[in-house]
Amino acid sequence: ELKVEQNPLFLSMQEGKNYTIYCNYSTTSDRLYWYRQDPGKSLESLFVLLSNGAVKQEGRLMASLDTKARLSTLHITAAVHDLSATYFCAVDPNSGGGADGLTFGKGTHLIIQP
Amino acid sequence: GAGVSQSPSNKVTEKGKDVELRCDPISGHTALYWYRQSLGQGLEFLIYFQGNSAPDKSGLPSDRFSAERTGGSVSTLTIQRTQQEDSAVYLCASSLDLAGWVSYEQYFGPGTRLTVT
């Protein structure tokens, strides 16, 4: 059974600081996704990582994937209040095959204080 | 273009009643997924459709849950004899699933918040 673990689960940080959220998963996969969820809202796709060594950046967020270590990171640079949200990583267990349901981590609740 | 839509947005029902939740995927998306989000269990995958076919129904929590998709488009998730533990937000997602398209990025709808009293 695929397990996806995120840490930390809760993070309070100040504006302007840098931090990293970690996502470990238990079985081989080369498809990993990061989503953002605001309170009472649905999931917004942030990054799609499809190969070992993949790195993607959007604004102050950068995501990377190391399939050998079964680890993805979401790095926040010079955080701003608007980035406050819950961030989920999700793994597709069906590498190389068709689409399948995603297994999600528990989410990282991020609060950025002015 | 239009995203994934779901209805109703909120549903309050009495224990023991049946409910039907609807999902309208992005036009042209062949794959459709149902998930459930609750405080205790986080985000759980329930079932996936490729076209009108669901290859694996083992993610459905119990035999009170069923889902169908018709015309390769709209899907309904039906919960019979609802229980309080069914209270959750039910999310639908869709993706392109074409030969050679490997992204399988899933786009989520706004969800249906189900409360069983």
XYZ file of N, CA and C in Angstrom:
693
model
N 0.837 -1.189 0.000
C 0.000 0.000 0.000
C 0.881 1.251 0.000
N 0.606 2.152 -0.910
C 1.379 3.387 -1.001
C 1.079 4.302 0.178
N 2.126 4.780 0.813
C 1.973 5.759 1.889
C 2.708 7.029 1.498
N 2.082 8.159 1.782
C 2.663 9.460 1.482
C 2.710 10.258 2.779
N 3.897 10.679 3.140
C 4.055 11.416 4.401
C 4.601 12.806 4.138
N 3.915 13.774 4.676
C 4.383 15.147 4.575
C 4.857 15.630 5.923
N 5.845 16.479 5.902
C 6.203 17.187 7.114
C 6.867 18.511 6.791
N 6.606 19.505 7.634
C 5.733 19.416 8.808
C 4.258 19.440 8.415
N 3.399 19.111 9.352
C 1.962 19.193 9.105
C 1.435 20.583 9.394
N 2.174 21.312 10.204
C 1.765 22.672 10.541
C 3.016 23.527 10.569
N 2.922 24.705 9.949
C 4.089 25.576 9.883
C 3.637 27.028 9.975
N 4.178 27.713 10.970
C 3.923 29.138 11.102
C 5.240 29.849 10.879
N 5.261 30.780 9.951
C 6.522 31.447 9.662
C 6.273 32.926 9.387
N 7.339 33.679 9.402
C 7.222 35.112 9.182
C 7.440 35.434 7.709
N 6.852 36.514 7.282
C 7.094 36.992 5.929
C 8.591 37.198 5.726
N 9.032 36.912 4.525
C 10.434 37.139 4.181
C 11.338 35.951 4.430
N 10.850 34.968 5.182
C 11.679 33.796 5.500
C 11.547 32.733 4.419
N 12.511 31.801 4.445
C 12.511 30.655 3.536
C 12.172 29.393 4.319
N 11.497 28.471 3.653
C 11.243 27.187 4.323
C 10.972 26.120 3.280
N 11.093 24.860 3.724
C 10.884 23.720 2.831
C 9.887 22.746 3.446
N 8.959 22.282 2.621
C 8.023 21.225 3.002
C 8.488 19.941 2.325
N 8.463 18.845 3.076
C 8.972 17.574 2.573
C 7.826 16.591 2.343
N 7.993 15.792 1.301
C 6.996 14.775 0.967
C 7.731 13.475 0.647
N 7.583 12.493 1.516
C 8.173 11.169 1.300
C 7.082 10.184 0.914
N 7.431 9.247 0.035
C 6.438 8.239 -0.336
C 7.095 6.865 -0.361
N 6.272 5.843 -0.259
C 6.816 4.532 0.099
C 7.067 3.581 -1.058
N 6.511 3.820 -2.231
C 6.754 2.890 -3.342
C 7.206 3.654 -4.575
N 7.718 2.935 -5.521
C 8.254 3.560 -6.723
C 7.169 4.319 -7.476
N 7.468 5.547 -7.795
C 6.572 6.332 -8.639
C 7.366 7.480 -9.237
N 7.034 7.844 -10.439
C 7.680 9.026 -11.016
C 6.655 10.072 -11.420
N 5.534 10.064 -10.713
C 4.539 11.108 -10.932
C 4.127 11.669 -9.588
N 4.461 12.930 -9.380
C 4.137 13.557 -8.104
C 3.563 14.940 -8.376
N 2.559 15.300 -7.597
C 1.819 16.540 -7.808
C 1.772 17.320 -6.499
N 1.820 18.631 -6.634
C 1.599 19.511 -5.488
C 0.343 20.328 -5.746
N -0.488 20.404 -4.694
C -1.732 21.171 -4.766
C -1.777 22.158 -3.606
N -2.508 23.220 -3.828
C -2.780 24.208 -2.792
C -4.275 24.205 -2.507
N -4.631 24.342 -1.224
C -6.038 24.449 -0.858
C -6.225 25.607 0.116
N -7.065 26.565 -0.255
C -7.440 27.642 0.648
C -8.665 27.210 1.435
N -8.885 27.787 2.611
C -9.998 27.359 3.473
C -11.332 27.399 2.743
N -12.064 26.312 2.792
C -13.381 26.244 2.169
C -13.355 26.137 0.660
N -12.182 25.998 0.105
C -12.046 25.934 -1.358
C -11.575 24.564 -1.808
N -11.555 24.379 -3.121
C -11.086 23.114 -3.664
C -9.561 23.139 -3.848
N -9.049 22.150 -4.528
C -7.617 22.000 -4.721
C -7.175 22.676 -6.014
N -6.124 23.446 -5.904
C -5.556 24.127 -7.061
C -4.221 23.474 -7.393
N -4.051 23.070 -8.641
C -2.805 22.422 -9.046
C -1.669 23.431 -9.086
N -0.553 23.066 -8.444
C 0.626 23.930 -8.447
C 1.707 23.383 -9.380
N 2.108 22.146 -9.155
C 3.206 21.571 -9.912
C 2.910 20.122 -10.272
N 3.409 19.736 -11.446
C 3.374 18.349 -11.896
C 4.811 17.926 -12.134
N 5.284 16.924 -11.418
C 6.673 16.458 -11.518
C 6.653 15.042 -12.060
N 7.291 14.830 -13.194
C 7.109 13.566 -13.905
C 8.394 12.772 -14.110
N 9.498 13.225 -13.561
C 10.729 12.458 -13.762
C 11.706 12.752 -12.645
N 12.660 11.856 -12.488
C 13.678 12.055 -11.469
C 14.474 13.320 -11.777
N 14.669 14.140 -10.766
C 15.426 15.368 -10.974
C 14.598 16.534 -11.465
N 13.297 16.301 -11.667
C 12.448 17.393 -12.156
C 12.428 18.526 -11.136
N 12.539 19.735 -11.652
C 12.449 20.924 -10.813
C 11.554 21.919 -11.540
N 10.584 22.448 -10.791
C 9.710 23.458 -11.391
C 9.574 24.625 -10.421
N 9.477 25.824 -10.998
C 9.365 27.023 -10.172
C 8.234 27.896 -10.667
N 7.524 28.472 -9.712
C 6.467 29.425 -10.035
C 6.472 30.475 -8.939
N 6.942 31.651 -9.282
C 7.002 32.715 -8.285
C 7.929 32.338 -7.134
N 7.404 32.381 -5.936
C 8.213 32.101 -4.744
C 8.235 30.615 -4.372
N 7.603 29.789 -5.168
C 7.538 28.359 -4.892
C 8.385 27.585 -5.891
N 9.102 26.597 -5.372
C 9.883 25.717 -6.224
C 9.713 24.293 -5.726
N 9.415 23.373 -6.660
C 9.220 21.978 -6.297
C 10.245 21.121 -7.016
N 10.673 20.055 -6.339
C 11.638 19.146 -6.937
C 11.252 17.711 -6.617
N 11.789 16.791 -7.410
C 11.475 15.377 -7.227
C 12.738 14.549 -7.335
N 12.964 13.693 -6.349
C 14.042 12.714 -6.355
C 13.387 11.347 -6.233
N 13.246 10.663 -7.359
C 12.506 9.395 -7.330
C 13.312 8.284 -6.645
N 14.626 8.409 -6.659
C 15.433 7.370 -6.002
C 15.290 7.448 -4.491
N 15.233 8.661 -3.975
C 15.022 8.852 -2.539
C 13.549 8.833 -2.181
N 12.683 8.798 -3.194
C 11.226 8.859 -2.994
C 10.877 10.092 -2.170
N 11.380 11.217 -2.632
C 11.246 12.458 -1.884
C 10.970 13.612 -2.836
N 9.997 14.430 -2.464
C 9.776 15.685 -3.160
C 9.818 16.805 -2.140
N 10.277 17.968 -2.571
C 10.304 19.123 -1.682
C 9.569 20.282 -2.340
N 8.956 21.095 -1.502
C 8.334 22.337 -1.937
C 9.002 23.447 -1.143
N 9.773 24.267 -1.845
C 10.554 25.306 -1.177
C 9.879 26.654 -1.364
N 9.803 27.371 -0.261
C 9.182 28.704 -0.267
C 10.281 29.725 -0.038
N 10.383 30.662 -0.943
C 11.419 31.688 -0.837
C 10.780 33.032 -0.489
N 11.320 33.688 0.527
C 10.848 35.034 0.916
C 9.331 35.059 1.007
N 8.817 34.270 1.922
C 7.368 34.055 2.029
C 6.590 35.368 2.167
N 5.408 35.368 1.567
C 4.463 36.483 1.718
C 3.142 35.924 2.225
N 2.338 36.800 2.827
C 1.102 36.379 3.484
C 0.168 35.622 2.550
N 0.158 36.006 1.266
C -0.750 35.377 0.294
C -0.479 33.898 0.094
N 0.672 33.433 0.528
C 0.989 32.012 0.386
C 0.407 31.165 1.515
N -0.222 31.796 2.480
C -0.875 31.047 3.554
C -1.973 30.162 2.970
N -1.874 28.862 3.240
C -2.817 27.890 2.673
C -2.404 26.526 3.196
N -3.136 25.491 2.779
C -2.705 24.122 3.039
C -2.156 23.543 1.737
N -0.989 22.938 1.826
C -0.316 22.387 0.657
C -0.292 20.864 0.762
N -0.715 20.231 -0.319
C -0.749 18.772 -0.370
C 0.204 18.268 -1.449
N 0.929 17.201 -1.134
C 1.576 16.463 -2.204
C 0.740 15.215 -2.472
N 0.803 14.731 -3.683
C 0.017 13.563 -4.074
C 0.840 12.737 -5.045
N 0.762 11.434 -4.897
C 1.549 10.521 -5.716
C 0.623 9.634 -6.527
N 0.946 9.459 -7.769
C 0.232 8.526 -8.639
C 0.963 7.191 -8.562
N 0.309 6.160 -8.059
C 0.983 4.879 -7.877
C 1.171 4.098 -9.162
N 0.596 4.563 -10.246
C 0.537 3.767 -11.455
C 1.577 4.228 -12.467
N 2.846 4.179 -12.085
C 3.906 4.663 -12.968
C 3.906 3.922 -14.290
N 3.982 4.676 -15.359
C 4.125 4.087 -16.676
C 2.841 3.573 -17.272
N 1.802 3.544 -16.503
C 0.542 3.033 -17.025
C -0.456 4.134 -17.264
N -1.703 3.812 -17.179
C -2.731 4.815 -17.378
C -2.924 5.657 -16.138
N -3.867 6.580 -16.212
C -4.160 7.429 -15.067
C -4.743 6.592 -13.934
N -4.638 7.088 -12.742
C -5.185 6.392 -11.583
C -5.452 7.403 -10.488
N -6.116 6.949 -9.436
C -6.362 7.822 -8.307
C -5.071 8.174 -7.606
N -5.027 9.363 -7.064
C -3.842 9.829 -6.362
C -3.923 9.472 -4.886
N -2.743 9.243 -4.303
C -2.637 9.088 -2.854
C -2.048 10.373 -2.304
N -2.786 11.003 -1.399
C -2.398 12.306 -0.881
C -1.697 12.190 0.461
N -0.787 13.139 0.720
C -0.303 13.330 2.069
C -1.369 14.028 2.905
N -1.099 14.177 4.183
C -2.082 14.775 5.086
C -2.162 16.297 4.945
N -1.230 16.870 4.227
C -1.251 18.313 4.017
C -0.401 19.060 5.025
N 0.148 20.178 4.582
C 0.909 21.073 5.457
C 0.141 22.380 5.558
N -0.315 22.684 6.768
C -1.070 23.920 7.000
C -0.064 25.029 7.262
N 0.035 25.945 6.316
C 1.051 26.997 6.356
C 0.422 28.340 6.692
N 0.936 28.958 7.727
C 0.486 30.309 8.094
C 1.686 31.224 8.012
N 1.540 32.296 7.256
C 2.633 33.258 7.119
C 2.187 34.558 7.760
N 2.939 34.956 8.748
C 2.562 36.114 9.539
C 3.340 37.338 9.087
N 2.653 38.485 9.056
C 3.337 39.727 8.634
C 4.454 40.078 9.605
N -11.809 28.315 -20.222
C -12.956 27.451 -20.390
C -13.515 27.027 -19.054
N -14.629 26.359 -19.057
C -15.274 25.947 -17.822
C -14.448 24.865 -17.156
N -14.443 24.911 -15.834
C -13.736 23.887 -15.075
C -14.671 22.764 -14.713
N -14.245 21.948 -13.759
C -15.079 20.868 -13.254
C -16.170 21.484 -12.377
N -17.405 21.063 -12.607
C -18.484 21.575 -11.761
C -19.131 20.423 -11.002
N -19.617 20.744 -9.821
C -20.258 19.747 -8.968
C -21.540 20.324 -8.388
N -22.501 19.441 -8.205
C -23.737 19.881 -7.565
C -24.322 18.756 -6.723
N -25.027 19.081 -5.629
C -25.121 20.434 -5.085
C -23.807 20.832 -4.412
N -23.698 22.083 -4.033
C -22.483 22.511 -3.333
C -22.556 22.101 -1.866
N -23.763 22.083 -1.342
C -23.996 21.646 0.032
C -25.213 20.746 0.070
N -25.132 19.715 0.909
C -26.268 18.818 1.054
C -26.357 18.390 2.509
N -27.498 18.653 3.103
C -27.755 18.171 4.455
C -28.846 17.115 4.353
N -28.594 15.960 4.908
C -29.555 14.878 4.801
C -29.673 14.161 6.138
N -30.801 13.496 6.302
C -30.989 12.727 7.533
C -30.377 11.348 7.372
N -29.890 10.847 8.463
C -29.342 9.492 8.477
C -30.359 8.515 7.906
N -29.879 7.643 7.039
C -30.739 6.638 6.443
C -31.276 6.992 5.067
N -31.179 8.274 4.712
C -31.648 8.692 3.378
C -30.571 8.427 2.334
N -31.004 8.365 1.075
C -30.063 8.234 -0.036
C -29.738 9.619 -0.586
N -28.494 9.788 -1.070
C -28.118 11.047 -1.703
C -27.409 10.766 -3.010
N -27.532 11.727 -3.926
C -26.871 11.626 -5.211
C -26.048 12.890 -5.441
N -24.777 12.702 -5.735
C -23.883 13.827 -5.986
C -23.483 13.783 -7.455
N -23.410 14.977 -8.047
C -23.173 15.040 -9.481
C -21.859 15.734 -9.793
N -21.191 15.255 -10.843
C -19.942 15.866 -11.301
C -19.984 16.019 -12.811
N -19.653 17.218 -13.254
C -19.565 17.514 -14.680
C -18.105 17.847 -14.987
N -17.392 16.966 -15.681
C -15.946 17.197 -15.874
C -15.677 18.255 -16.944
N -14.400 18.603 -17.061
C -13.980 19.507 -18.125
C -14.248 18.822 -19.469
N -14.779 19.581 -20.395
C -15.120 19.028 -21.711
C -13.885 18.407 -22.366
N -14.049 17.167 -22.812
C -12.939 16.495 -23.480
C -12.085 15.651 -22.563
N -12.261 15.790 -21.259
C -11.501 14.963 -20.325
C -12.114 13.580 -20.241
N -11.305 12.580 -20.517
C -11.834 11.226 -20.559
C -11.796 10.531 -19.205
N -10.927 10.985 -18.322
C -10.803 10.360 -17.009
C -11.495 11.224 -15.950
N -12.188 10.562 -15.046
C -12.918 11.260 -13.983
C -12.702 10.525 -12.672
N -12.527 11.272 -11.605
C -12.163 10.705 -10.310
C -13.079 11.263 -9.229
N -13.353 10.425 -8.242
C -14.040 10.876 -7.036
C -13.123 10.691 -5.836
N -13.081 11.702 -4.986
C -12.330 11.670 -3.740
C -13.249 12.139 -2.608
N -12.823 11.821 -1.404
C -13.549 12.280 -0.229
C -12.535 12.944 0.697
N -12.924 14.078 1.273
C -12.032 14.781 2.195
C -12.761 14.966 3.518
N -12.171 14.412 4.556
C -12.757 14.574 5.885
C -11.634 14.849 6.869
N -12.012 15.407 8.026
C -10.997 15.782 9.018
C -10.225 14.557 9.488
N -10.932 13.489 9.697
C -10.282 12.313 10.262
C -9.426 11.539 9.274
N -9.864 11.474 8.035
C -9.219 10.611 7.043
C -8.420 11.358 5.993
N -8.467 12.680 5.987
C -7.760 13.419 4.950
C -8.417 13.209 3.599
N -7.620 13.224 2.556
C -8.114 13.060 1.188
C -8.000 11.603 0.771
N -9.137 10.980 0.488
C -9.149 9.569 0.090
C -9.653 9.432 -1.335
N -8.991 8.614 -2.109
C -9.443 8.288 -3.446
C -10.551 7.252 -3.361
N -11.622 7.483 -4.090
C -12.759 6.555 -4.059
C -12.841 5.700 -5.309
N -12.900 6.334 -6.478
C -13.115 5.590 -7.706
C -12.704 6.442 -8.893
N -12.368 5.772 -9.963
C -11.891 6.440 -11.170
C -12.600 5.843 -12.378
N -12.973 6.689 -13.315
C -13.592 6.269 -14.561
C -12.689 6.602 -15.732
N -12.537 5.638 -16.600
C -11.924 5.885 -17.906
C -13.065 5.719 -18.906
N -13.489 6.817 -19.490
C -14.732 6.757 -20.247
C -15.866 6.460 -19.293
N -16.679 5.472 -19.620
C -17.797 5.103 -18.744
C -17.466 3.930 -17.834
N -16.237 3.475 -17.907
C -15.866 2.262 -17.193
C -15.037 2.573 -15.962
N -15.354 1.890 -14.862
C -14.585 2.026 -13.622
C -13.814 0.718 -13.404
N -12.495 0.707 -13.679
C -11.731 -0.542 -13.602
C -11.631 -1.117 -12.191
N -11.695 -0.268 -11.178
C -11.442 -0.728 -9.817
C -12.371 0.013 -8.859
N -13.247 -0.740 -8.206
C -14.194 -0.112 -7.281
C -13.817 -0.356 -5.830
N -12.613 -0.868 -5.611
C -12.237 -1.263 -4.252
C -12.046 -0.084 -3.305
N -11.890 1.126 -3.842
C -11.720 2.301 -3.000
C -13.011 2.830 -2.403
N -14.135 2.348 -2.893
C -15.410 2.790 -2.321
C -15.502 2.265 -0.895
N -15.916 3.130 0.070
C -15.855 2.767 1.490
C -16.755 1.590 1.885
N -17.876 1.432 1.226
C -18.782 0.325 1.563
C -19.702 0.077 0.379
N -20.487 -0.962 0.481
C -21.397 -1.264 -0.627
C -22.590 -0.306 -0.677
N -22.636 0.624 0.243
C -23.679 1.660 0.156
C -23.311 2.721 -0.882
N -22.051 2.712 -1.283
C -21.560 3.690 -2.246
C -21.542 3.066 -3.640
N -22.016 3.845 -4.608
C -21.918 3.414 -6.001
C -21.708 4.640 -6.867
N -21.173 4.420 -8.039
C -20.931 5.538 -8.952
C -21.148 5.055 -10.364
N -21.601 5.978 -11.182
C -21.731 5.667 -12.595
C -21.388 6.899 -13.411
N -21.066 6.618 -14.656
C -20.765 7.703 -15.596
C -21.404 7.331 -16.919
N -22.069 8.273 -17.513
C -22.768 8.006 -18.769
C -22.295 8.974 -19.849
N -22.229 8.460 -21.052
C -21.863 9.308 -22.186
C -20.452 9.856 -22.091
N -19.627 9.230 -21.247
C -18.249 9.699 -21.100
C -18.150 11.090 -20.515
N -19.234 11.529 -19.862
C -19.226 12.891 -19.336
C -19.647 12.909 -17.870
N -20.891 13.250 -17.614
C -21.364 13.446 -16.241
C -21.278 12.158 -15.439
N -20.917 12.316 -14.170
C -20.878 11.176 -13.263
C -21.722 11.472 -12.028
N -22.316 10.434 -11.480
C -23.026 10.575 -10.215
C -22.456 9.594 -9.197
N -22.305 10.065 -7.995
C -21.906 9.236 -6.863
C -23.127 9.126 -5.963
N -23.575 7.915 -5.720
C -24.765 7.687 -4.916
C -24.374 7.027 -3.607
N -24.900 7.563 -2.527
C -24.700 6.961 -1.215
C -26.075 6.558 -0.690
N -26.249 5.282 -0.455
C -27.526 4.787 0.062
C -27.473 4.690 1.573
N -28.613 4.887 2.185
C -28.754 4.729 3.644
C -27.603 5.448 4.357
N -27.526 6.740 4.146
C -26.384 7.513 4.655
C -26.211 7.355 6.159
N -24.960 7.396 6.560
C -24.564 7.327 7.969
C -23.805 8.608 8.315
N -23.706 8.886 9.606
C -23.028 10.112 10.019
C -21.561 10.118 9.584
N -20.937 8.952 9.524
C -19.529 8.915 9.119
C -19.343 9.209 7.627
N -20.451 9.315 6.883
C -20.352 9.695 5.480
C -20.185 11.206 5.321
N -20.378 11.952 6.388
C -20.227 13.415 6.320
C -18.802 13.761 5.915
N -18.680 14.536 4.861
C -17.366 14.876 4.311
C -17.596 15.811 3.126
N -16.490 16.265 2.566
C -16.561 16.976 1.285
C -16.180 15.975 0.200
N -17.042 15.842 -0.784
C -16.801 14.920 -1.886
C -16.316 15.724 -3.086
N -15.105 15.398 -3.504
C -14.461 16.139 -4.590
C -14.410 15.280 -5.840
N -14.630 15.928 -6.952
C -14.522 15.275 -8.245
C -13.368 15.939 -8.999
N -12.662 15.157 -9.777
C -11.581 15.687 -10.605
C -11.650 15.046 -11.980
N -11.060 15.708 -12.960
C -10.988 15.106 -14.289
C -9.612 15.356 -14.883
N -9.252 14.523 -15.843
C -7.969 14.691 -16.517
C -8.056 14.150 -17.934
N -7.128 14.630 -18.759
C -6.950 14.031 -20.071
C -6.274 12.693 -19.872
N -6.649 11.714 -20.630
C -6.013 10.408 -20.508
C -5.908 9.822 -21.896
N -4.994 10.400 -22.663
C -4.852 9.974 -24.047
C -3.524 9.257 -24.210
N -3.453 8.353 -25.136
C -2.200 7.649 -25.397
C -1.100 8.655 -25.698
N 0.001 8.521 -24.979
C 1.123 9.425 -25.193
C 1.066 10.685 -24.350
N -0.050 10.933 -23.678
C -0.151 12.116 -22.795
C 0.123 11.638 -21.385
N 1.269 11.986 -20.846
C 1.664 11.375 -19.586
C 1.410 12.230 -18.360
N 0.931 13.434 -18.544
C 0.801 14.310 -17.383
C -0.246 13.820 -16.399
N -1.409 13.429 -16.925
C -2.522 12.983 -16.089
C -2.833 13.980 -14.984
N -2.543 15.256 -15.221
C -2.835 16.263 -14.205
C -4.329 16.295 -13.949
N -4.696 16.252 -12.684
C -6.101 16.212 -12.314
C -6.555 17.599 -11.886
N -7.688 18.005 -12.423
C -8.280 19.302 -12.120
C -9.512 19.048 -11.265
N -9.544 19.717 -10.135
C -10.581 19.434 -9.154
C -11.750 20.408 -9.237
N -12.932 19.881 -8.943
C -14.115 20.715 -8.819
C -14.200 21.320 -7.426
N -15.241 22.144 -7.183
C -15.366 22.843 -5.901
C -15.836 21.951 -4.763
N -16.337 20.774 -5.078
C -16.750 19.840 -4.035
C -18.209 19.970 -3.635
N -18.714 18.892 -3.039
C -20.037 18.892 -2.406
C -19.821 18.587 -0.931
N -20.286 19.507 -0.088
C -20.173 19.274 1.355
C -21.421 18.534 1.806
N -21.223 17.299 2.246
C -22.339 16.466 2.698
C -22.348 16.399 4.215
N -23.489 16.726 4.790
C -23.663 16.624 6.233
C -24.826 15.678 6.493
N -24.551 14.644 7.245
C -25.586 13.670 7.601
C -25.944 13.875 9.064
N -27.211 14.192 9.306
C -27.634 14.504 10.689
C -28.354 13.329 11.346
